[in-house]
């Protein structure tokens, strides 16, 4: 646990008692604060009471009297589409609002570091797509290299639940826009921006607000190294804004679409080969084509970002390559779950938006595509470059018919349920086909999470193949 510093003897309110809220409450208590907690869910409040925390209704008048700060879980809106009423009350009372990420960065360092040869470092990863895979890949490579490393944030453990790192330890954090948007402290040693595409637009009042939330990771604390994906205009802008000149190697540019030139530091892929360039010269190269855990150009982009981060931490290219080779990938992210009779079955349930689904469609050929769900803003037009790879779409979700109508030129079956979609796709699949779940939509019309949706796909495939 990372005890929260700066609140010894002070009362700190915590709103939201899921994993994040309970973790923050424990860490506040460990640091000497007095947490008072609230959640609209009675079961969550009961769990907190069982742990001995004081439950205080933060909706009542005067609830913020003598409260030093309010700590908010990431799913609770604090500005758009409108502030939660508890957060609005804290604003009115002049009580600062923060989250567990802000508490972590304020409390991470401690006096023991004075005796370390190498201070612990934090690598923080954000972006629209690929941040989970990039984070897990960095963590895996560092583990293979024998480093003291922990994975936390939006993946792995809660940031305040991790162990205090030892000499030379590394903490790898995946951070969503919900987390970067509100944290009052953001001071990673290395910050990674994978890519950018529209998402969570309601929460951020449009694409500008969404980008601003991501940008805070780089603008608030000023990381020692910034690794920036430059395949979108937002990345190009941010790299240019952070750099002091062409030879400024504090900014490392990453691309999965083109060779990067110039005297600076860059990592890119072309035709499945990763290349590192510094001062206009190639330093190293890795063949990514046969690494099963990193299929497709989108995973090659993740590999470039992870490679750059590991190089910043002092790892040799050959050691990084060894880590890549043994990386198995993450569940629900281009996860090969079965191969039978020449047909490959891939679970990419995490492809909850159009951009991530497009990358999945471009990673495979002869696709029997299971898609659909709760469609997000922006429509499906951006999928068009990947549709030539689709032999047939099997559409699920409560609005499957409307979803299918938007897939111009693609033969579609209105299946509605996962059971029906998988059964028909398995029956019709031929040797050389890929049955791919890449929904291009949220799961909440039928499932509690994309994980539940992916698990259902895996279960249905297993039934059909046995």
JSON list of C-alpha atoms in Angstrom, two decimals, residues 372-375 395-406 414 416 445-446:
[
{"chain": "A", "resi": 372, "resn": "UNK", "atom": "CA", "xyz": [-22.81, -4.66, -32.86]},
{"chain": "A", "resi": 373, "resn": "UNK", "atom": "CA", "xyz": [-23.96, -3.43, -29.49]},
{"chain": "A", "resi": 374, "resn": "UNK", "atom": "CA", "xyz": [-24.53, 0.04, -28.09]},
{"chain": "A", "resi": 375, "resn": "UNK", "atom": "CA", "xyz": [-23.34, 2.29, -30.91]},
{"chain": "A", "resi": 395, "resn": "UNK", "atom": "CA", "xyz": [-24.70, -8.54, -35.95]},
{"chain": "A", "resi": 396, "resn": "UNK", "atom": "CA", "xyz": [-25.62, -8.72, -32.27]},
{"chain": "A", "resi": 397, "resn": "UNK", "atom": "CA", "xyz": [-27.30, -6.28, -29.90]},
{"chain": "A", "resi": 398, "resn": "UNK", "atom": "CA", "xyz": [-30.76, -4.91, -29.31]},
{"chain": "A", "resi": 399, "resn": "UNK", "atom": "CA", "xyz": [-30.46, -2.65, -32.36]},
{"chain": "A", "resi": 400, "resn": "UNK", "atom": "CA", "xyz": [-28.80, -5.20, -34.63]},
{"chain": "A", "resi": 401, "resn": "UNK", "atom": "CA", "xyz": [-30.95, -4.40, -37.67]},
{"chain": "A", "resi": 402, "resn": "UNK", "atom": "CA", "xyz": [-30.12, -0.67, -37.57]},
{"chain": "A", "resi": 403, "resn": "UNK", "atom": "CA", "xyz": [-26.43, -1.45, -37.06]},
{"chain": "A", "resi": 404, "resn": "UNK", "atom": "CA", "xyz": [-26.38, -3.84, -40.03]},
{"chain": "A", "resi": 405, "resn": "UNK", "atom": "CA", "xyz": [-28.00, -1.25, -42.32]},
{"chain": "A", "resi": 406, "resn": "UNK", "atom": "CA", "xyz": [-24.95, 1.00, -41.85]},
{"chain": "A", "resi": 414, "resn": "UNK", "atom": "CA", "xyz": [-29.21, -10.16, -38.02]},
{"chain": "A", "resi": 416, "resn": "UNK", "atom": "CA", "xyz": [-29.14, -10.29, -32.08]},
{"chain": "A", "resi": 445, "resn": "UNK", "atom": "CA", "xyz": [-27.16, -3.09, -24.06]},
{"chain": "A", "resi": 446, "resn": "UNK", "atom": "CA", "xyz": [-26.58, -6.79, -23.31]}
]
